[in-house]
Amino acid sequence: MPMKKRAFLVLFALSLTTLSGCAALQSLLNGAFKKPTLRFKTARLASASLSDATVDLVYELDNPNSLGLKLASVDYAFFVEGKQVVAGKPRSGVNLKSNGKSELVFPANVKFADVAPVVTTFLNKDAAAFKAQGSLGIQTPLGVLKFPLEKEGTFPVPKIPQVQFQAPRITNVTLSGATVEFPLAITNRNAFPLPVAGITGALKVAGANVGNLSTGNLGMLDGSGTKQVTLPLTINFASAASAAMALRSGGNAQVSLTGNLTSDAQSVPLNLSQLVNFTK
């Protein structure tokens, strides 16, 4: 048999063996590979202030195979109250564990000014509606498998902290004036931490303007926690005659604070009025 003809027959036989081997391997993969499952796990606030919040949508991918998989593609959009906001995504190529569950986090930053024309109106809501949509591609031995990302729900809207006067303490009284310590209790009405950049405002005692108070940066308020701050103020009786009697003798007087509470970049109006007992 000529050499060329013999070589052709050998190559032909090898190609048939290779093709049948590939088909057998593909058949083996089809039978052995189990399709992963993707389920929605939770929606949570990763961080929040009175100006914005980061909402994490958490999915869980269960891979029952002994072979690790990779995240191939993400097409993801996030809407709050019907308006699309900036949404992040897990990076492509993320390794997904074998024989187990992997958590996939899809973050979205919600700037409240982009969602509502008046931020303070939005902050009075208990919850905001969201909608997520898109798809997820997982690289497998059988190619890229697509999973839908469809979810609607709500997340809690940050509540404005509660501010209250505690009993002011008169530390010094002279004929011309008095030095008074005004304690404030700032309570976070949210279960999650909230930053408070400060409280400022004009103070009145018994209807008389007595000066301005400023807390400075209060930092992060713990979830459902209360922070106490004491603000000293020297009051001149000549400019606050109606407050002089209450401050000289102690007793009850109406105290009001009109100003702003600032959290991150958002300031909200603060109008506080209480009947308090002045102590010496």
mmCIF file of N, CA, C and O in Angstrom, residues 3 21 23 38 45 69 106 143 148 154 167 174 202 215 254 269:
data_model
loop_
_atom_site.group_PDB
_atom_site.id
_atom_site.type_symbol
_atom_site.label_atom_id
_atom_site.label_comp_id
_atom_site.label_asym_id
_atom_site.label_seq_id
_atom_site.Cartn_x
_atom_site.Cartn_y
_atom_site.Cartn_z
ATOM 1 N N MET A 3 2.580 4.792 0.631
ATOM 2 C CA MET A 3 2.770 5.478 1.924
ATOM 3 C C MET A 3 1.725 6.557 2.141
ATOM 4 O O MET A 3 1.183 6.710 3.252
ATOM 5 N N GLY A 21 -14.723 10.089 20.794
ATOM 6 C CA GLY A 21 -14.313 10.385 22.169
ATOM 7 C C GLY A 21 -14.923 11.683 22.657
ATOM 8 O O GLY A 21 -15.395 11.771 23.796
ATOM 9 N N ALA A 23 -17.700 13.083 21.591
ATOM 10 C CA ALA A 23 -19.130 12.863 21.776
ATOM 11 C C ALA A 23 -19.397 12.127 23.078
ATOM 12 O O ALA A 23 -20.337 12.429 23.814
ATOM 13 N N LEU A 38 -30.006 29.303 41.658
ATOM 14 C CA LEU A 38 -29.804 30.650 42.186
ATOM 15 C C LEU A 38 -31.085 31.078 42.880
ATOM 16 O O LEU A 38 -32.170 30.985 42.323
ATOM 17 N N LEU A 45 -29.598 46.964 54.192
ATOM 18 C CA LEU A 45 -28.914 48.248 54.111
ATOM 19 C C LEU A 45 -27.469 48.046 54.548
ATOM 20 O O LEU A 45 -27.198 47.682 55.690
ATOM 21 N N LEU A 69 -17.045 26.846 39.583
ATOM 22 C CA LEU A 69 -17.544 27.589 38.431
ATOM 23 C C LEU A 69 -17.089 29.046 38.513
ATOM 24 O O LEU A 69 -16.564 29.492 39.535
ATOM 25 N N PHE A 106 -25.176 42.288 45.201
ATOM 26 C CA PHE A 106 -25.392 43.327 44.198
ATOM 27 C C PHE A 106 -25.708 44.637 44.927
ATOM 28 O O PHE A 106 -26.822 44.824 45.419
ATOM 29 N N GLY A 143 -20.968 25.347 28.855
ATOM 30 C CA GLY A 143 -21.150 26.694 28.310
ATOM 31 C C GLY A 143 -21.663 27.646 29.384
ATOM 32 O O GLY A 143 -21.670 27.317 30.572
ATOM 33 N N PRO A 148 -32.089 34.436 35.601
ATOM 34 C CA PRO A 148 -32.738 35.748 35.704
ATOM 35 C C PRO A 148 -32.539 36.359 37.085
ATOM 36 O O PRO A 148 -32.495 35.655 38.089
ATOM 37 N N THR A 154 -39.154 45.922 49.411
ATOM 38 C CA THR A 154 -38.993 47.225 50.060
ATOM 39 C C THR A 154 -37.755 47.195 50.947
ATOM 40 O O THR A 154 -37.278 46.123 51.336
ATOM 41 N N ALA A 167 -33.036 68.130 81.642
ATOM 42 C CA ALA A 167 -33.125 69.265 82.564
ATOM 43 C C ALA A 167 -31.852 70.116 82.506
ATOM 44 O O ALA A 167 -30.761 69.609 82.806
ATOM 45 N N THR A 174 -25.115 85.595 87.974
ATOM 46 C CA THR A 174 -24.665 86.909 88.435
ATOM 47 C C THR A 174 -25.809 87.892 88.222
ATOM 48 O O THR A 174 -26.878 87.533 87.705
ATOM 49 N N ALA A 202 -30.923 78.190 66.899
ATOM 50 C CA ALA A 202 -31.132 79.337 67.786
ATOM 51 C C ALA A 202 -31.967 78.893 68.972
ATOM 52 O O ALA A 202 -32.988 78.218 68.812
ATOM 53 N N THR A 215 -23.591 71.433 68.358
ATOM 54 C CA THR A 215 -23.037 70.224 68.977
ATOM 55 C C THR A 215 -21.684 69.842 68.411
ATOM 56 O O THR A 215 -20.939 69.080 69.047
ATOM 57 N N GLN A 254 -40.242 77.373 79.297
ATOM 58 C CA GLN A 254 -40.318 76.811 77.955
ATOM 59 C C GLN A 254 -39.001 77.079 77.230
ATOM 60 O O GLN A 254 -38.519 78.211 77.181
ATOM 61 N N PRO A 269 -34.721 70.238 58.858
ATOM 62 C CA PRO A 269 -35.098 71.242 59.862
ATOM 63 C C PRO A 269 -35.398 70.612 61.216
ATOM 64 O O PRO A 269 -35.944 69.509 61.298
#
